[in-house]
Amino acid sequence: MGDSKKNMPAGRGDIANPFENQKTKKTAEQLQVLAAQGVEGFWGEMSKGISWFKEWDTVLDESQAASYHWTWFNGGKLNAAYNCLDRHVTGWRKNKAAIIFEGELGDSRVLTYQDLYREVNKLASALKKMGVKREDIVTIYLPMIPETVIAMLACARVGVPHSVVFGGFSAGGLKERINDSSSKILITADGGFRRGKPVPLKDNADLALENDGCPSIEKVIVVKRAGQPVYMEPGRDVWYADLMENADLYCEPEVMDAEDPLFILYSSGTTGKPKGILHTTGGYMVGVQSTFKYVFDCQEEDIYWCTADIGWITGHSYLVYGPLANGATSVLYEGGPDYPARDRLWKIIEKYRVSIFYTAPTLVRLLMRWGEEWPASCDLSSLRLLSSVGEPINPEAWLWFFKHIGGERCPLVDTWWQTETGMHLITPLPGDDWFRPGAATRAFPGVEVAVFNEQGEPVKPGEQGFLVITKPWPAMLRTLYNDPDRYLTTYWQQFEGVYLSGDGAMVDEDGLIWVTGRLDDVINVSGHRIGTAEIESALLEHGEVAEAAVIGKKHDLKGQAVCAFVTLRIGAQGSAELVTDLKQLVVNKIGALARPEDIIFISELPKTRSGKIMRRLLRDIAEGKVLGDTSTLMDPAVINAIKKSY
Ligand code: WTA
């Protein structure tokens, strides 16, 4: 390991892997050896983790590379639901738990692989009877309940792409997504629970659909979850239970081409309109099956829990397709972390003896803020592997997670990837000898990444640059639905034929990757580029700071000035002394160029419903601009509160 360099992110220092497991170590080494055979050799081998109705002819077809299109496993035939279910129910796994559902109210349901297989077959038969065809798209707008998984797999079984819309979206968000995809069928629920109260999903759907708002929708299937009274439009709306009552127990899985679409998932871009990211069947399944298996070292007896919502890519890849393709047992939790109390997550780990726990830094920091007495009061000894995703994990949160949740006994793998990438691309492996808190470290074997400067050359160690993927990978997005030009310009044209992630990153002197955040979050102060995540990380090292969001504010002389919005831990008070201390902390950790011009104490940061800090809004507030789109904001009241403190 090289020495600590002053321009490296704060908190650097390696942690030896506490997980003495020769087998895992050997697996990591074997994967690296396999990767040395090149992209095709590696992924050809990985494709053996999937059951093909017909073997593929070529691993990767680059014949359309000039127009930025690549295809994987051409000639291969498969079905994603078959891979998640049918191949498990022929043997003993049919009695294994596929999903352990924990409702927010404390209700619990276990679905074995056989149960899930039956339910999926029934819904698939019902969808077919409704006349759903391959060229249709089914929109799924449901809470975190088993029926969401059933609906996705039923679509996959009949070969119809699904478009899952996160249950936290409003009627407007749902409407925009339904209309962009011209969905004919909507699957929703009478409600889900959040903080003990029902969320009115069907009412939102009715609002989206009223006055012919979504003209493509022909049928609405309604799952009963919350027991709320809902309006049922005659001829259009049908109860899920009624549909399932007489449905056939078996529905032949459609034989899909490897390149047939599996789903679209909308994601926010830099412009207002959401991007419909399209994934296909073969490459996606190979990508998620293999990364789930190797990144989480999932064994037959593990109980795996991913806290992400199914409405986001993490839920798709690592709650549904990845775990189920591996025959794993997943916990599916409907609610929030503090209902009825702040130890809810730890109680769930204790109750089900969860062994692999996958969550997001934003949640880790929240839990950290609540204090370690909550996890300390629960038995977390079943945990053996931790993982993080969604944003750079600051070293302080990494270390807290590692120590207070993992008991310094569990490897902590920080996985970098995106809706577009479909699967993990940069991550340590659990068999690595050590971890570097705060760094996603290196590419998964078979994946080639680089950090480029503006000219498209690899940067020198310690310099910031554009995080790019230089070779295609199997679960890569194939296009943006309805927007093929945007697909080209957003991802492939800045550096001809190289995938632009939109993130900034830095390579350290050991060649390891530190993701610094979205490029629109990288700021330029007097010609120096600084990652906002880096400054935040430094601020978070202060014992009184709970969360920090840093933005670049227009500055006459410097171009941009650093402006930090900070929330404090319970009991701490904002003061002039604290402002001075925090500024000095940043100067000490990074350098004078990163010194914040303003530090503003606020009670809560504005976040999207998926938990990402909306820095764009903070920038607008700091610059006194008219606020941009706030439709994805979790709690709009936060904005007014911040405006008052500013
Ligand atoms: C960020 C979520 C640093 C990054 C899977 C990326 C991360 C965006 C990490 C994609 C990580 C995700 N370290 N940053 N481990 N994981 N990101 O599409 O900015 O919701 O571009 O996919 O999240 O977010 P998305």
XYZ file of C-alpha atoms and ligand atoms in Angstrom:
671
model
C 0.000 0.000 0.000
C 1.290 3.465 -0.788
C 1.602 6.214 1.756
C -1.217 8.533 2.550
C -1.148 11.441 0.118
C -2.483 14.807 1.059
C -4.708 15.029 -1.984
C -6.375 11.697 -1.239
C -9.810 11.784 0.321
C -9.951 12.221 4.057
C -9.930 9.181 6.283
C -7.635 7.056 4.202
C -6.152 3.956 5.789
C -6.524 0.332 4.899
C -8.500 -2.144 6.939
C -7.385 -5.731 6.858
C -10.130 -8.062 5.776
C -11.325 -9.717 8.971
C -12.928 -12.523 7.051
C -10.439 -15.390 7.153
C -11.855 -17.512 4.438
C -9.455 -19.263 2.167
C -12.235 -20.339 -0.167
C -13.424 -16.799 -0.831
C -9.875 -15.628 -1.298
C -9.247 -18.368 -3.815
C -12.444 -17.499 -5.672
C -11.337 -13.859 -5.960
C -7.986 -14.981 -7.338
C -9.608 -17.392 -9.784
C -11.889 -14.644 -11.070
C -8.887 -12.416 -11.705
C -7.138 -15.215 -13.594
C -10.246 -15.772 -15.667
C -10.500 -12.042 -16.354
C -6.998 -12.136 -17.812
C -8.484 -14.176 -20.660
C -10.289 -11.049 -21.776
C -13.856 -9.813 -21.728
C -15.241 -12.587 -23.923
C -13.490 -15.437 -22.146
C -14.605 -14.154 -18.778
C -18.246 -13.522 -19.586
C -18.520 -16.697 -21.622
C -17.573 -18.568 -18.470
C -19.959 -16.495 -16.319
C -22.834 -17.280 -18.689
C -22.762 -20.829 -17.336
C -24.535 -19.537 -14.251
C -27.650 -19.104 -16.387
C -29.846 -21.870 -17.819
C -30.232 -21.381 -21.569
C -32.957 -23.020 -23.630
C -30.472 -22.669 -26.459
C -26.774 -21.910 -26.062
C -25.568 -18.582 -27.493
C -23.400 -18.332 -30.622
C -21.203 -15.359 -29.719
C -20.430 -13.723 -26.388
C -20.124 -10.151 -27.634
C -21.068 -8.764 -31.011
C -19.243 -5.541 -31.789
C -20.358 -5.191 -35.392
C -22.514 -2.148 -34.580
C -19.967 -0.484 -32.333
C -19.692 2.436 -34.757
C -23.262 3.380 -33.837
C -22.597 2.645 -30.142
C -24.613 -0.539 -29.959
C -23.301 -3.795 -28.644
C -25.158 -7.069 -28.206
C -24.397 -9.991 -25.928
C -24.957 -13.731 -26.185
C -26.506 -13.523 -29.645
C -28.399 -16.626 -30.655
C -28.970 -17.566 -27.005
C -32.523 -18.297 -25.852
C -33.680 -18.071 -22.263
C -36.346 -16.839 -19.902
C -35.490 -14.728 -16.838
C -38.363 -16.073 -14.695
C -37.408 -19.633 -15.589
C -33.929 -18.865 -14.283
C -35.334 -17.417 -11.074
C -37.881 -20.152 -10.418
C -38.295 -23.244 -12.579
C -34.748 -24.416 -12.231
C -34.979 -24.260 -8.432
C -38.272 -26.093 -7.988
C -37.113 -29.344 -9.548
C -34.964 -30.165 -6.507
C -34.873 -29.600 -2.775
C -34.773 -25.805 -3.156
C -38.493 -25.820 -3.874
C -38.979 -25.814 -0.100
C -36.392 -23.123 0.533
C -37.556 -19.611 1.423
C -37.251 -17.351 -1.599
C -38.730 -14.297 0.108
C -39.183 -13.533 3.774
C -41.572 -10.623 3.841
C -41.722 -8.305 6.839
C -44.577 -5.832 6.712
C -44.207 -2.490 8.395
C -46.919 -3.385 10.855
C -45.000 -6.485 11.889
C -46.929 -8.986 9.757
C -44.735 -11.584 8.164
C -45.029 -13.998 5.235
C -42.595 -16.534 3.881
C -42.774 -17.608 0.242
C -40.823 -20.701 -0.683
C -39.539 -21.093 -4.216
C -42.502 -23.367 -4.860
C -44.919 -20.712 -3.571
C -43.343 -18.015 -5.684
C -43.313 -20.305 -8.722
C -47.037 -21.001 -8.321
C -48.014 -17.350 -7.841
C -45.925 -16.188 -10.770
C -47.358 -18.873 -13.028
C -50.885 -17.908 -12.046
C -50.392 -14.206 -12.676
C -48.583 -14.951 -15.926
C -51.536 -17.085 -17.097
C -53.940 -14.331 -16.100
C -51.942 -11.694 -17.975
C -51.917 -13.883 -21.053
C -55.661 -14.367 -20.801
C -56.028 -10.597 -20.677
C -54.338 -10.533 -24.045
C -51.005 -9.041 -23.010
C -48.527 -9.255 -25.860
C -44.752 -9.073 -26.086
C -44.777 -5.612 -27.574
C -46.778 -4.220 -24.627
C -45.289 -2.783 -21.449
C -46.742 -3.374 -17.988
C -46.348 -0.600 -15.423
C -45.979 -1.764 -11.836
C -46.733 0.787 -9.113
C -46.698 -1.146 -5.868
C -45.318 -1.002 -2.340
C -42.572 -3.314 -1.082
C -44.662 -6.482 -0.955
C -44.206 -9.965 -2.464
C -46.750 -9.156 -5.190
C -44.263 -6.678 -6.669
C -41.775 -9.484 -7.223
C -44.553 -11.751 -8.492
C -45.672 -9.093 -10.967
C -42.163 -8.537 -12.328
C -41.500 -12.231 -12.775
C -44.934 -12.832 -14.321
C -44.101 -10.213 -16.940
C -40.723 -11.812 -17.556
C -42.399 -15.194 -17.889
C -44.736 -14.036 -20.642
C -42.038 -11.955 -22.297
C -43.549 -8.533 -21.608
C -41.180 -5.825 -20.382
C -42.108 -4.249 -17.078
C -41.675 -0.670 -16.037
C -41.651 -0.409 -12.264
C -42.483 3.030 -10.938
C -41.331 3.645 -7.363
C -44.306 3.790 -4.988
C -43.135 7.121 -3.645
C -43.790 8.881 -6.952
C -46.825 11.084 -7.105
C -49.647 10.855 -9.638
C -47.737 13.240 -11.903
C -44.595 11.123 -11.863
C -46.577 7.979 -12.525
C -48.484 9.577 -15.370
C -45.339 10.803 -17.101
C -43.796 7.327 -16.940
C -46.927 5.506 -18.089
C -47.308 7.834 -21.025
C -43.678 7.665 -22.079
C -43.895 3.875 -22.185
C -47.509 3.695 -23.546
C -48.292 0.958 -21.029
C -51.532 -0.926 -21.488
C -51.663 -2.489 -18.054
C -51.060 -0.986 -14.648
C -50.600 -3.132 -11.554
C -51.091 -1.193 -8.329
C -52.424 -1.605 -4.776
C -55.034 -0.103 -2.511
C -52.088 1.198 -0.482
C -48.847 0.394 1.266
C -47.670 1.373 4.730
C -45.289 4.137 5.645
C -44.809 5.098 9.282
C -47.893 3.106 10.168
C -50.146 4.978 7.746
C -51.422 3.764 4.392
C -50.017 5.437 1.275
C -52.859 5.838 -1.242
C -51.372 4.288 -4.361
C -54.663 3.544 -6.108
C -55.882 7.098 -5.476
C -52.683 8.372 -7.087
C -53.206 6.031 -10.007
C -56.796 7.260 -10.386
C -55.530 10.824 -10.447
C -52.973 9.954 -13.111
C -55.589 8.211 -15.190
C -58.475 10.690 -14.780
C -59.678 12.722 -17.768
C -57.971 10.286 -20.086
C -54.597 11.259 -18.589
C -53.046 7.946 -19.623
C -54.875 6.943 -22.806
C -52.837 3.770 -23.357
C -54.009 2.084 -20.131
C -56.684 -0.559 -20.719
C -56.652 -2.517 -17.465
C -55.701 -1.794 -13.876
C -54.987 -4.693 -11.547
C -55.344 -3.810 -7.861
C -53.637 -5.723 -5.054
C -55.311 -5.531 -1.656
C -52.684 -4.602 0.895
C -53.788 -1.733 3.105
C -57.493 -2.568 3.248
C -58.320 0.974 2.144
C -61.581 1.704 0.352
C -60.780 2.448 -3.281
C -62.720 3.342 -6.382
C -62.905 0.552 -8.957
C -63.712 1.654 -12.488
C -66.071 -0.887 -14.079
C -64.527 -2.617 -17.079
C -61.073 -1.239 -16.350
C -60.146 -2.124 -12.765
C -59.908 -5.653 -11.459
C -58.840 -7.033 -8.081
C -55.646 -9.050 -8.160
C -57.231 -11.697 -5.912
C -60.167 -12.187 -8.293
C -57.818 -12.533 -11.212
C -55.718 -15.101 -9.399
C -58.624 -17.164 -8.085
C -59.253 -19.095 -11.243
C -55.928 -18.626 -12.957
C -54.100 -21.637 -14.406
C -51.371 -23.083 -12.236
C -48.919 -23.312 -15.086
C -47.915 -20.927 -17.816
C -45.253 -21.961 -20.284
C -42.312 -19.527 -20.095
C -41.799 -17.639 -23.347
C -38.600 -18.460 -25.176
C -36.837 -15.117 -25.381
C -33.855 -14.054 -27.437
C -30.914 -12.913 -25.354
C -31.428 -9.402 -26.720
C -35.192 -9.217 -26.115
C -36.058 -6.434 -23.622
C -36.569 -7.499 -20.018
C -37.537 -4.160 -18.536
C -37.303 -0.430 -18.675
C -36.642 1.624 -15.600
C -36.892 5.392 -15.478
C -34.066 7.329 -13.925
C -33.363 11.019 -13.482
C -30.945 12.661 -15.837
C -29.440 16.093 -15.976
C -32.459 17.414 -17.801
C -35.994 17.344 -16.463
C -37.403 14.407 -18.399
C -36.754 10.975 -16.887
C -34.760 8.536 -18.985
C -36.306 5.143 -19.749
C -33.305 2.887 -19.394
C -33.752 -0.327 -21.320
C -32.235 -3.644 -20.296
C -32.345 -6.884 -22.239
C -32.582 -10.469 -21.046
C -29.377 -12.470 -21.591
C -26.621 -10.017 -20.717
C -28.540 -8.601 -17.773
C -29.192 -12.016 -16.258
C -25.570 -13.109 -16.665
C -24.397 -9.825 -15.136
C -26.632 -9.847 -12.080
C -26.415 -13.571 -11.417
C -22.628 -13.547 -11.386
C -22.089 -10.292 -9.486
C -24.630 -11.277 -6.834
C -22.862 -14.582 -6.398
C -19.316 -13.271 -6.184
C -19.659 -9.812 -4.677
C -21.853 -11.020 -1.823
C -20.280 -14.491 -1.605
C -23.814 -15.759 -1.166
C -24.007 -19.320 0.147
C -26.985 -21.627 0.267
C -27.651 -21.013 3.974
C -27.345 -17.211 3.872
C -30.181 -14.845 4.680
C -29.681 -11.820 2.502
C -31.272 -8.429 2.988
C -31.161 -5.519 0.602
C -32.918 -2.439 1.986
C -33.360 -0.751 -1.409
C -36.825 -0.269 -2.820
C -37.766 -2.531 -5.716
C -38.678 0.644 -7.597
C -34.976 1.386 -8.132
C -32.314 -0.555 -9.995
C -30.798 -1.915 -6.797
C -34.116 -3.565 -6.032
C -34.392 -4.957 -9.561
C -30.888 -6.401 -9.739
C -30.137 -7.293 -6.132
C -33.510 -7.969 -4.573
C -35.244 -9.687 -7.457
C -33.224 -11.022 -10.385
C -29.772 -11.524 -8.807
C -30.787 -13.299 -5.585
C -33.530 -15.379 -7.193
C -31.327 -16.464 -10.103
C -28.971 -17.777 -7.428
C -31.682 -19.534 -5.398
C -30.969 -17.283 -2.409
C -33.238 -16.291 0.481
C -34.059 -12.573 0.625
C -35.725 -10.453 3.255
C -38.218 -7.976 1.811
C -39.110 -5.184 4.227
C -41.988 -2.856 3.534
C -41.345 0.045 5.870
C -38.970 2.653 7.222
C -36.054 2.398 9.661
C -37.699 4.116 12.612
C -41.129 2.610 12.837
C -42.142 1.828 15.503
C -38.653 2.625 16.880
C -35.143 3.422 15.742
C -33.977 -0.130 16.173
C -36.346 -1.559 13.562
C -33.629 -2.613 11.130
C -31.546 -4.250 13.845
C -34.612 -6.041 15.169
C -35.213 -7.463 11.682
C -31.608 -8.653 11.414
C -31.983 -10.294 14.813
C -35.366 -11.817 14.028
C -34.368 -13.468 10.749
C -30.658 -13.982 11.499
C -29.701 -11.914 8.446
C -26.164 -12.711 7.328
C -25.638 -10.389 4.326
C -26.805 -6.785 4.596
C -26.832 -4.389 1.627
C -27.749 -0.775 2.243
C -26.973 2.856 1.384
C -24.589 5.383 2.952
C -27.411 7.860 3.503
C -29.126 5.328 5.723
C -25.881 4.452 7.482
C -25.366 8.105 8.352
C -28.903 8.423 9.651
C -28.467 5.355 11.814
C -25.164 6.731 12.980
C -26.857 9.930 13.986
C -29.321 8.016 16.123
C -26.428 6.515 18.065
C -24.891 3.111 18.546
C -27.051 2.196 21.506
C -29.796 1.107 19.097
C -27.768 -1.551 17.268
C -25.932 -2.420 20.490
C -29.196 -3.553 22.049
C -29.774 -6.187 19.338
C -28.005 -9.411 18.500
C -26.288 -8.781 15.170
C -23.965 -11.757 15.414
C -25.549 -13.458 12.393
C -24.081 -10.817 10.033
C -21.082 -11.905 8.009
C -20.944 -9.470 5.087
C -21.934 -5.822 4.650
C -22.295 -3.828 1.486
C -23.033 -0.282 0.435
C -24.410 1.380 -2.681
C -25.874 4.620 -3.971
C -23.313 7.302 -3.302
C -19.738 7.540 -2.145
C -19.553 6.230 1.393
C -17.512 8.612 3.497
C -14.785 6.892 5.516
C -16.419 7.850 8.799
C -19.677 6.132 7.866
C -17.743 3.186 6.440
C -15.884 2.747 9.713
C -19.006 3.147 11.816
C -20.862 0.577 9.727
C -17.885 -1.771 9.854
C -17.465 -1.410 13.614
C -20.918 -0.982 15.091
C -22.914 -3.127 12.715
C -20.368 -5.584 11.424
C -18.598 -5.926 14.772
C -15.288 -5.533 12.884
C -15.847 -9.080 11.714
C -17.562 -8.608 8.354
C -16.049 -7.539 5.039
C -17.660 -4.314 3.802
C -17.901 -4.106 0.029
C -18.741 -0.735 -1.487
C -20.385 -1.361 -4.861
C -20.365 1.342 -7.531
C -22.809 1.046 -10.390
C -25.830 2.768 -11.969
C -29.283 2.138 -13.375
C -27.577 2.174 -16.756
C -24.936 -0.387 -15.851
C -27.521 -2.864 -14.530
C -24.926 -4.639 -12.385
C -22.019 -3.868 -10.052
C -19.029 -2.573 -11.995
C -16.588 -1.346 -9.363
C -16.331 -3.140 -6.046
C -13.915 -4.962 -3.802
C -14.423 -8.710 -3.576
C -15.082 -10.258 -0.161
C -11.938 -12.349 -0.558
C -9.656 -9.329 -0.985
C -6.948 -9.007 1.645
C -7.914 -5.523 2.723
C -10.415 -2.740 2.178
C -9.889 0.958 1.795
C -12.716 2.779 3.612
C -14.393 5.169 1.208
C -13.032 3.656 -2.009
C -14.998 1.431 -4.342
C -11.499 0.134 -5.178
C -11.469 -1.651 -8.543
C -13.453 -3.009 -11.436
C -15.242 -6.303 -11.071
C -13.286 -8.897 -13.075
C -14.212 -8.767 -16.744
C -15.023 -5.055 -16.514
C -12.672 -2.345 -17.713
C -12.881 1.123 -16.234
C -10.681 4.199 -16.404
C -10.589 7.787 -15.247
C -10.080 10.211 -18.113
C -9.114 13.865 -18.313
C -10.881 16.238 -20.734
C -8.713 14.983 -23.576
C -9.713 11.394 -22.993
C -6.381 10.320 -21.524
C -6.068 8.429 -18.250
C -5.399 10.814 -15.360
C -2.339 10.632 -13.124
C -2.731 9.286 -9.574
C -4.417 11.798 -7.339
C -6.061 13.750 -10.172
C -9.774 14.000 -10.703
C -11.363 12.939 -13.927
C -14.341 11.413 -15.696
C -15.175 7.880 -14.667
C -15.598 5.905 -17.886
C -16.114 2.290 -18.877
C -13.823 1.414 -21.729
C -15.206 -1.985 -22.742
C -18.796 -3.123 -23.070
C -20.230 -5.256 -20.242
C -23.145 -7.680 -20.426
C -25.775 -5.825 -18.350
C -25.158 -2.495 -20.080
C -28.212 -0.474 -21.063
C -29.084 -0.973 -24.716
C -30.827 2.344 -25.320
C -33.095 4.968 -23.804
C -36.664 4.040 -24.529
C -38.206 6.481 -26.997
C -35.053 8.571 -26.968
C -32.292 6.903 -28.988
C -30.479 10.175 -29.697
C -30.200 11.012 -26.039
C -28.677 7.559 -25.516
C -25.896 8.437 -27.931
C -25.200 11.934 -26.712
C -25.442 11.245 -22.985
C -23.194 8.243 -22.845
C -21.058 7.643 -25.900
C -20.071 10.783 -27.711
C -17.999 12.777 -25.256
C -15.259 10.162 -25.547
C -15.963 8.385 -28.810
C -17.309 4.896 -28.064
C -16.383 4.981 -24.380
C -19.166 4.948 -21.789
C -19.401 8.200 -19.823
C -20.781 7.474 -16.369
C -21.419 11.080 -15.415
C -19.409 10.535 -12.237
C -16.123 12.014 -11.227
C -13.405 9.799 -9.840
C -9.794 9.630 -8.905
C -7.264 6.849 -9.063
C -4.875 6.563 -6.132
C -1.247 5.561 -6.351
C -2.226 1.916 -6.012
C -4.501 2.211 -9.022
C -7.650 2.046 -6.884
C -10.732 4.057 -7.714
C -12.356 6.641 -5.501
C -15.676 7.816 -6.858
C -16.144 11.455 -5.916
C -19.750 11.981 -6.938
C -21.667 13.127 -9.979
C -19.720 15.391 -12.202
C -22.303 18.060 -11.793
C -21.307 17.916 -8.145
C -17.667 18.474 -8.836
C -16.871 22.107 -8.367
C -14.225 24.322 -9.754
C -12.667 26.829 -7.365
C -10.069 29.095 -8.898
C -9.366 26.509 -11.564
C -9.039 23.649 -9.080
C -11.430 20.811 -9.292
C -12.773 19.581 -5.969
C -15.202 16.729 -5.376
C -18.043 17.811 -3.163
C -17.999 14.324 -1.652
C -14.456 14.911 -0.567
C -15.314 18.068 1.344
C -18.376 16.429 2.807
C -16.292 13.553 3.946
C -13.964 15.908 5.756
C -16.875 17.720 7.413
C -18.385 14.429 8.481
C -15.271 13.631 10.428
C -16.320 16.272 12.902
C -18.075 14.570 15.795
C -21.010 16.999 15.774
C -21.810 16.758 12.072
C -24.515 14.309 10.990
C -24.767 15.040 7.277
C -23.238 17.485 4.875
C -23.994 18.551 1.321
C -21.520 20.711 -0.505
C -22.231 22.685 -3.623
C -20.410 25.108 -5.832
C -21.851 28.602 -5.640
C -21.117 31.172 -8.325
C -18.309 33.476 -7.249
C -17.087 36.562 -9.069
C -13.407 35.966 -8.504
C -13.002 32.261 -8.017
C -15.608 31.054 -10.491
C -17.178 28.946 -7.826
C -17.042 29.020 -4.065
C -17.610 26.108 -1.730
C -20.860 26.289 0.131
C -21.673 23.631 2.722
C -25.076 22.773 4.131
C -24.693 20.842 7.351
C -27.020 19.011 9.701
C -25.835 18.399 13.237
C -26.157 15.401 15.501
C -28.788 15.509 18.179
C -27.669 17.743 21.025
C -25.159 19.758 18.959
C -25.629 23.479 18.313
C -24.527 25.591 15.368
C -22.244 28.468 16.410
C -19.607 30.807 15.004
C -16.923 28.666 16.680
C -18.209 25.565 14.992
C -18.148 27.333 11.617
C -14.497 28.224 12.186
C -13.673 24.695 13.326
C -15.322 23.120 10.329
C -13.607 25.430 7.869
C -10.286 24.622 9.490
C -11.050 20.920 9.393
C -11.543 21.096 5.626
C -8.360 23.131 5.214
C -6.493 20.555 7.272
C -7.905 17.572 5.483
C -7.830 18.786 1.894
C -6.215 22.199 1.567
C -7.066 25.885 1.606
C -8.583 25.686 -1.875
C -11.424 23.622 -0.467
C -12.198 25.962 2.416
C -15.950 26.547 2.501
C -16.980 30.129 1.982
C -20.296 29.504 3.717
C -21.370 26.906 6.220
C -25.073 26.830 6.774
C -26.645 24.784 9.542
C -29.988 23.305 8.611
C -32.244 20.748 10.249
C -32.627 18.423 7.262
C -31.147 18.031 3.792
C -33.455 17.969 0.764
C -33.463 14.421 -0.599
C -35.089 12.553 -3.413
C -37.359 9.721 -2.487
C -34.507 7.346 -3.149
C -32.437 9.152 -0.562
C -30.090 11.135 -2.779
C -29.253 14.630 -1.656
C -30.635 17.159 -4.133
C -27.586 19.382 -4.439
C -29.063 21.109 -7.455
C -31.747 22.612 -5.227
C -29.206 23.708 -2.666
C -27.235 25.343 -5.434
C -30.317 27.166 -6.603
C -31.063 28.362 -3.075
C -27.462 29.461 -2.501
C -27.465 31.367 -5.772
C -30.879 32.852 -5.150
C -32.284 31.292 -8.312
C -35.771 30.156 -9.137
C -35.909 26.574 -7.960
C -35.737 23.850 -10.591
C -37.843 20.715 -10.625
C -38.750 19.669 -7.075
C -41.089 16.832 -8.017
C -38.828 14.063 -6.735
C -38.221 15.738 -3.411
C -39.182 13.573 -0.453
C -40.354 16.386 1.771
C -40.968 19.725 0.029
C -41.282 21.508 3.391
C -37.539 21.037 3.856
C -36.880 23.622 1.157
C -38.737 26.409 2.920
C -36.965 25.598 6.152
C -33.592 25.833 4.405
C -34.474 29.073 2.672
C -35.228 30.539 6.086
C -31.847 29.487 7.517
C -29.998 30.787 4.520
C -23.887 7.002 -7.377
C -27.707 3.123 -8.097
C -20.166 6.199 -5.220
C -23.106 7.462 -8.584
C -27.053 1.735 -8.141
C -23.882 6.871 -9.734
C -22.179 5.679 -6.153
C -25.295 6.974 -9.245
C -22.072 4.363 -5.689
C -26.201 5.950 -9.858
C -20.912 4.009 -4.916
C -23.908 4.570 -6.800
N -19.989 4.966 -4.721
N -21.227 6.587 -5.918
N -20.751 2.815 -4.418
N -23.160 3.703 -6.111
N -23.337 5.769 -6.816
O -28.712 5.007 -11.165
O -23.126 8.868 -8.643
O -29.714 5.232 -8.838
O -23.703 7.564 -10.939
O -27.957 3.539 -9.390
O -25.200 6.777 -7.828
O -27.450 5.986 -9.255
P -28.559 4.965 -9.699
